[in-house]
Short mmCIF file of C-alpha atoms in Angstrom, two decimals:
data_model
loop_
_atom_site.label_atom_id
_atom_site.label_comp_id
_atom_site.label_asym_id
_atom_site.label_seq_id
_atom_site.Cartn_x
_atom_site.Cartn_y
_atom_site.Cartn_z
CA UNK A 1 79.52 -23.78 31.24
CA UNK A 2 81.05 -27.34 30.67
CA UNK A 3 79.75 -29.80 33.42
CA UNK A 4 81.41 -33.30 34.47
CA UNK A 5 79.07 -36.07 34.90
CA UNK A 6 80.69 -39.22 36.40
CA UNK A 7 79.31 -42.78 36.84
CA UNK A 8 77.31 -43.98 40.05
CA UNK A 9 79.01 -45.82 43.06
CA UNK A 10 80.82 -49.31 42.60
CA UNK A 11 81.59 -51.86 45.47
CA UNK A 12 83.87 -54.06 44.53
CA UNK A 13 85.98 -56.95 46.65
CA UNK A 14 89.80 -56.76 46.54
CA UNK A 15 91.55 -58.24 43.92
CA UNK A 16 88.93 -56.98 41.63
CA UNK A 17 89.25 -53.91 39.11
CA UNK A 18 87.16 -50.80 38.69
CA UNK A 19 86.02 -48.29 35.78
CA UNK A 20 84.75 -45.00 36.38
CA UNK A 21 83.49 -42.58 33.63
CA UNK A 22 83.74 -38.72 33.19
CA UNK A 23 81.46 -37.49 30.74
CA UNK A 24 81.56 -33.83 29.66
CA UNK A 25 78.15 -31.45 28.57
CA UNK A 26 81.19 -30.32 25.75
CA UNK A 27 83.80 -30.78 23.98
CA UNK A 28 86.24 -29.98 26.85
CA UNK A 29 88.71 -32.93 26.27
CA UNK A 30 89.86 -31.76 22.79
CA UNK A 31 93.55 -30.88 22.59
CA UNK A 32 93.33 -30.51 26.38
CA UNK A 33 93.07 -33.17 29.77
CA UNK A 34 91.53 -34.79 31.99
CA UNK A 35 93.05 -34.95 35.36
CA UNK A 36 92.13 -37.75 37.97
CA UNK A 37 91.94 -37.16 42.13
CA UNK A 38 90.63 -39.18 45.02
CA UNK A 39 89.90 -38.74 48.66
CA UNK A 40 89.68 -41.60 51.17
CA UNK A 41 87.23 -41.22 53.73
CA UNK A 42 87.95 -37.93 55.99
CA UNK A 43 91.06 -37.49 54.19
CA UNK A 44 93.06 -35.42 51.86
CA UNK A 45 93.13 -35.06 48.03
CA UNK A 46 95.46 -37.28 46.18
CA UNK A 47 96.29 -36.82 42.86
CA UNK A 48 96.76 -39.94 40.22
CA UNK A 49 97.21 -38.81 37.40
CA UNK A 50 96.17 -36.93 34.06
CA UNK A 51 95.70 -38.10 30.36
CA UNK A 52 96.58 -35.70 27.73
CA UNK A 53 94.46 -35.36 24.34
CA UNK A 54 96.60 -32.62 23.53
CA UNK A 55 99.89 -35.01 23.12
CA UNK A 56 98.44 -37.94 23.40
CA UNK A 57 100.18 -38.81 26.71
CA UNK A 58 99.69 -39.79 30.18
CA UNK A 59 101.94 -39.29 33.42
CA UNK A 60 100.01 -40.95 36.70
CA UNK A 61 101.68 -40.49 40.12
CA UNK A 62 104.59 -42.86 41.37
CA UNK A 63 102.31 -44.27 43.93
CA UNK A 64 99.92 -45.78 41.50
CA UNK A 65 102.20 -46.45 38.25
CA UNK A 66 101.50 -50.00 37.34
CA UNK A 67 97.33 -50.15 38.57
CA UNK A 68 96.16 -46.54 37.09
CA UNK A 69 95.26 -46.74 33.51
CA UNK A 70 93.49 -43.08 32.14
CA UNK A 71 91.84 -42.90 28.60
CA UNK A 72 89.98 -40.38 26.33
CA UNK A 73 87.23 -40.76 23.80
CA UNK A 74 87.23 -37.74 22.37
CA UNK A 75 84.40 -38.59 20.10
CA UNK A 76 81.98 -38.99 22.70
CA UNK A 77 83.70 -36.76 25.28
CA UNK A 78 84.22 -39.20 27.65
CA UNK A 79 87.57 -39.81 30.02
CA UNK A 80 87.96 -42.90 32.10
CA UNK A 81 89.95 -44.32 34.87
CA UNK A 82 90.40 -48.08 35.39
CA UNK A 83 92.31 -48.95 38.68
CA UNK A 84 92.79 -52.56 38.60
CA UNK A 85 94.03 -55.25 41.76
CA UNK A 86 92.26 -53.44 44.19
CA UNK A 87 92.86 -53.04 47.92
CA UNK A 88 90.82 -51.80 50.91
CA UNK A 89 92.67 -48.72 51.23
CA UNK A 90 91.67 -47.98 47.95
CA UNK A 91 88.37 -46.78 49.28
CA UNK A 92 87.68 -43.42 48.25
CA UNK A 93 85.79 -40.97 45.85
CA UNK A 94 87.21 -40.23 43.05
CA UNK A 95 86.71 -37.20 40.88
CA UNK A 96 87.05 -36.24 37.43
CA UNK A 97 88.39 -32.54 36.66
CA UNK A 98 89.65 -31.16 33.41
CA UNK A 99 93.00 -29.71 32.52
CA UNK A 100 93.17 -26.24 30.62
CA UNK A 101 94.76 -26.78 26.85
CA UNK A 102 97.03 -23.64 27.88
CA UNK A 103 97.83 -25.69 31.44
CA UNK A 104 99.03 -29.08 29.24
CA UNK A 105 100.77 -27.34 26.06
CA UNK A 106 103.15 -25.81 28.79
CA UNK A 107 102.95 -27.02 33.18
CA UNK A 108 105.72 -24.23 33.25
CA UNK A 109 102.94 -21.86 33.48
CA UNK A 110 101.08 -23.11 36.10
CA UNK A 111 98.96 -26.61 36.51
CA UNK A 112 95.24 -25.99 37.82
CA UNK A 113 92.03 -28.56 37.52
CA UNK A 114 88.62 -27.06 36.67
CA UNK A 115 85.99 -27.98 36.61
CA UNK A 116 85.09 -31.29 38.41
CA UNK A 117 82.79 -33.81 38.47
CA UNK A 118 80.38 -34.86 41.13
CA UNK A 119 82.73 -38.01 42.68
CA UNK A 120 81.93 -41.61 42.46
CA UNK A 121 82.53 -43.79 45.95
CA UNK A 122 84.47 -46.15 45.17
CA UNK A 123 84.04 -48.85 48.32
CA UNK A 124 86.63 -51.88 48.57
CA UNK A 125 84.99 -54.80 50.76
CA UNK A 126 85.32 -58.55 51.04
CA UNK B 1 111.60 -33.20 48.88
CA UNK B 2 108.06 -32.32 47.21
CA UNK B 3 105.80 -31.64 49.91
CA UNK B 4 103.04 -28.71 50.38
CA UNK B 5 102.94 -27.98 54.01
CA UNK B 6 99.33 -25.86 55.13
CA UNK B 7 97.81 -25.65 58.95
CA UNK B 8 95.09 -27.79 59.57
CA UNK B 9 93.04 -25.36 60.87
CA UNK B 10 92.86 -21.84 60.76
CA UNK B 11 89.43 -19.63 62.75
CA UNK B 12 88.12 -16.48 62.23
CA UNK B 13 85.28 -14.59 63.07
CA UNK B 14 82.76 -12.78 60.72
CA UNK B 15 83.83 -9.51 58.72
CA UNK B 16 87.88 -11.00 59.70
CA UNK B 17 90.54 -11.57 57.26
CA UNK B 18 91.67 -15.25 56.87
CA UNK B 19 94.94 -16.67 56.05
CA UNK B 20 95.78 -19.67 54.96
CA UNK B 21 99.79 -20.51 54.35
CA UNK B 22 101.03 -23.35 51.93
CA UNK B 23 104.73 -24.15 52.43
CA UNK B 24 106.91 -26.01 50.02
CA UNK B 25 110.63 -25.47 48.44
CA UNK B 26 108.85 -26.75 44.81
CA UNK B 27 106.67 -22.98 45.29
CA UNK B 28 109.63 -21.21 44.25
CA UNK B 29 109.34 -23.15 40.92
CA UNK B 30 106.33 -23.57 40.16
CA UNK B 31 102.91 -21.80 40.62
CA UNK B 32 100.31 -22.73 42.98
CA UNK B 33 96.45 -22.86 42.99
CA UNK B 34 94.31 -22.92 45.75
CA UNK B 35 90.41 -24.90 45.71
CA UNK B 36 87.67 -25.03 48.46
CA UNK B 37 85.96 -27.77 49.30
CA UNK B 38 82.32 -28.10 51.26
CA UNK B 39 81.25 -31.14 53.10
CA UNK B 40 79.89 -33.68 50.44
CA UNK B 41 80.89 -31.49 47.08
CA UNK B 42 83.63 -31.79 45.05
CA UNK B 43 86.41 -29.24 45.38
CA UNK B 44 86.21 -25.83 43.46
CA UNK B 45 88.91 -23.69 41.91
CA UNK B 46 89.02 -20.59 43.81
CA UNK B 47 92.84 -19.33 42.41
CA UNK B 48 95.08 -20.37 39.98
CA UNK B 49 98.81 -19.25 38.75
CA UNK B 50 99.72 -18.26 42.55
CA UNK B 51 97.20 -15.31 42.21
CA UNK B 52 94.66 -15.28 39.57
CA UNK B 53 90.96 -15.41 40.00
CA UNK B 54 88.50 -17.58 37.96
CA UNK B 55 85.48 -15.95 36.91
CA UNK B 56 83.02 -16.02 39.31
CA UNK B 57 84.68 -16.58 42.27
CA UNK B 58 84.61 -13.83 44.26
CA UNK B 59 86.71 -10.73 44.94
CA UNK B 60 87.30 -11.45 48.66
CA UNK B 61 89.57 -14.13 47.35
CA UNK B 62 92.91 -13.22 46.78
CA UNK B 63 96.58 -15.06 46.88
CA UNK B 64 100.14 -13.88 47.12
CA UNK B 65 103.26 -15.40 47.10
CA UNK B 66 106.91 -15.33 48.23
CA UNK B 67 110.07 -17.59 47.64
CA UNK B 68 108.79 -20.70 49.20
CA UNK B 69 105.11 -19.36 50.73
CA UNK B 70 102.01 -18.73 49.00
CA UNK B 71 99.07 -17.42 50.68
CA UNK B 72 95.11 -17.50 50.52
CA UNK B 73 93.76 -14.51 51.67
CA UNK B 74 89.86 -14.42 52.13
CA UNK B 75 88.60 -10.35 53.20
CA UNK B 76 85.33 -10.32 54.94
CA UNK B 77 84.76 -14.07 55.84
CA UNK B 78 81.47 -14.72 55.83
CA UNK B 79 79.99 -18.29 57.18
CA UNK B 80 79.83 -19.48 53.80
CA UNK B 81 83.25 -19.45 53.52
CA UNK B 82 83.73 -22.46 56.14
CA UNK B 83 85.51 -24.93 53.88
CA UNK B 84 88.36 -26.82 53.40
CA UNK B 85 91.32 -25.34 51.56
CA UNK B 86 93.99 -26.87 49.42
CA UNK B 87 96.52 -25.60 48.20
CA UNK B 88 98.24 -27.48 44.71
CA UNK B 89 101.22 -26.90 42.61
CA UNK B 90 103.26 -29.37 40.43
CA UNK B 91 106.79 -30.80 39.73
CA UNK B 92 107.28 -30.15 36.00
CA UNK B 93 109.75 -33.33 35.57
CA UNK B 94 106.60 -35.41 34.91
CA UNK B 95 104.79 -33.68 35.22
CA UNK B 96 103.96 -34.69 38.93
CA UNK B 97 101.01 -32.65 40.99
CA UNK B 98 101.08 -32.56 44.65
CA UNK B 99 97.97 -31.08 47.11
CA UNK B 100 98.71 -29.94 50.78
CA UNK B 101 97.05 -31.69 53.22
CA UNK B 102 93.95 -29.12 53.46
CA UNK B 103 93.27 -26.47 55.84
CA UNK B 104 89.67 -25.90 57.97
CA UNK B 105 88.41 -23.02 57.88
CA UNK B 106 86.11 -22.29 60.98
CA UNK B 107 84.46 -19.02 60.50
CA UNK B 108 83.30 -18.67 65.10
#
């Protein structure tokens, strides 16, 4: 089964930008997705956005259009999420979960994430 | 609007059926999944397409839906089943995903 390995904890001060990896155990990204989600502390789950391998595109969510930037190396199977001028309520943990080749060729069908990484704290602190 | 509406909290006791309601007028467009969360793990796909199972999850899980309602059904709670629960679906202009805000399961 394909597993989701993500990078370790970052603490950054605002302003600042942050890079967290997804690496998969296969070759899940091909002509598929990776989908990215966080979850403040005691919160909810927010999506931000997915990157497409499978069209080559990306659509993140209204909220964080302009500071979300998603990218695939398919070669190494590796997705990645840079989220750049950051603020305190940017504090979260962020996961990593992929997106079903039969889920991005057609979202008429349905849109489900699975599986997902571990999460990587992401804490925002002067 | 595209909102997911779910209660924060739903209880049951052992053996007991729990249900868990998402609300939303974008349900009667779109499918809806449903993933439980532990404390400390990442969340888990426990339905997908309004009511199918992923392998391995297991058969106490079910999901139905209706115009603007879906519902996670879980037959014969047992403790390890105290979780939260989100339900997700998705606005295909962008296409745009959306999660409720999460239900608790308490299993008393």
């Amino acid at each position: 089964q394909v597993q989701l390995v993500q990078s370790g904890a970052e603490v950054k001060k605002p302003g600042a930008s942050v890079k967290v990896s997804c690496k998969a155990s296969g070759q899940i990204f091909s002509n598929s997705g990776v989908t990215w989600v966080r979850q403040a502390p005691g919160q909810g789950l927010e999506w931000m956005g997915w990157s497409s391998t499978y069209n080559d595109k990306t659509n993140y969510s209204k909220r964080l259009q302009g500071r979300v930037f998603m990218t695939t190396e398919t070669s190494t199977n590796t997705a990645y999420m840079e989220l750049r001028n950051l603020r305190s309520d940017d504090t979260a943990v962020y996961y990593c979960a992929g997106v079903d080749d039969v889920v991005v060729k057609d979202t008429s069908n349905g849109v489900w994430f699975d599986p997902w990484g571990q999460g990587t704290l992401v804490t925002v602190s002067s | 609007s595209f909102e997911l509406t779910q209660p924060p909290s739903v209880s049951v006791s052992p053996g007991q059926t729990a249900r868990i309601t998402c609300s939303g007028d974008a349900l009667s467009k779109q499918s809806a999944c449903w993933y439980q969360q532990k404390p400390g793990q990442a969340p888990v796909l426990v339905i997908h397409r309004d009511s199918e199972r992923p392998s391995g999850i297991p058969e106490r899980f079910s999901a139905s839906s209706s115009g603007t309602i879906v519902t996670l059904s879980i037959s014969g709670v047992q403790a390890e089943d105290e979780a939260d629960y989100y339900c997700q679906s998705a606005d295909n202009s962008g296409p745009y995903v959306l999660f409720g805000g999460g239900t608790k399961l308490t299993v008393l």
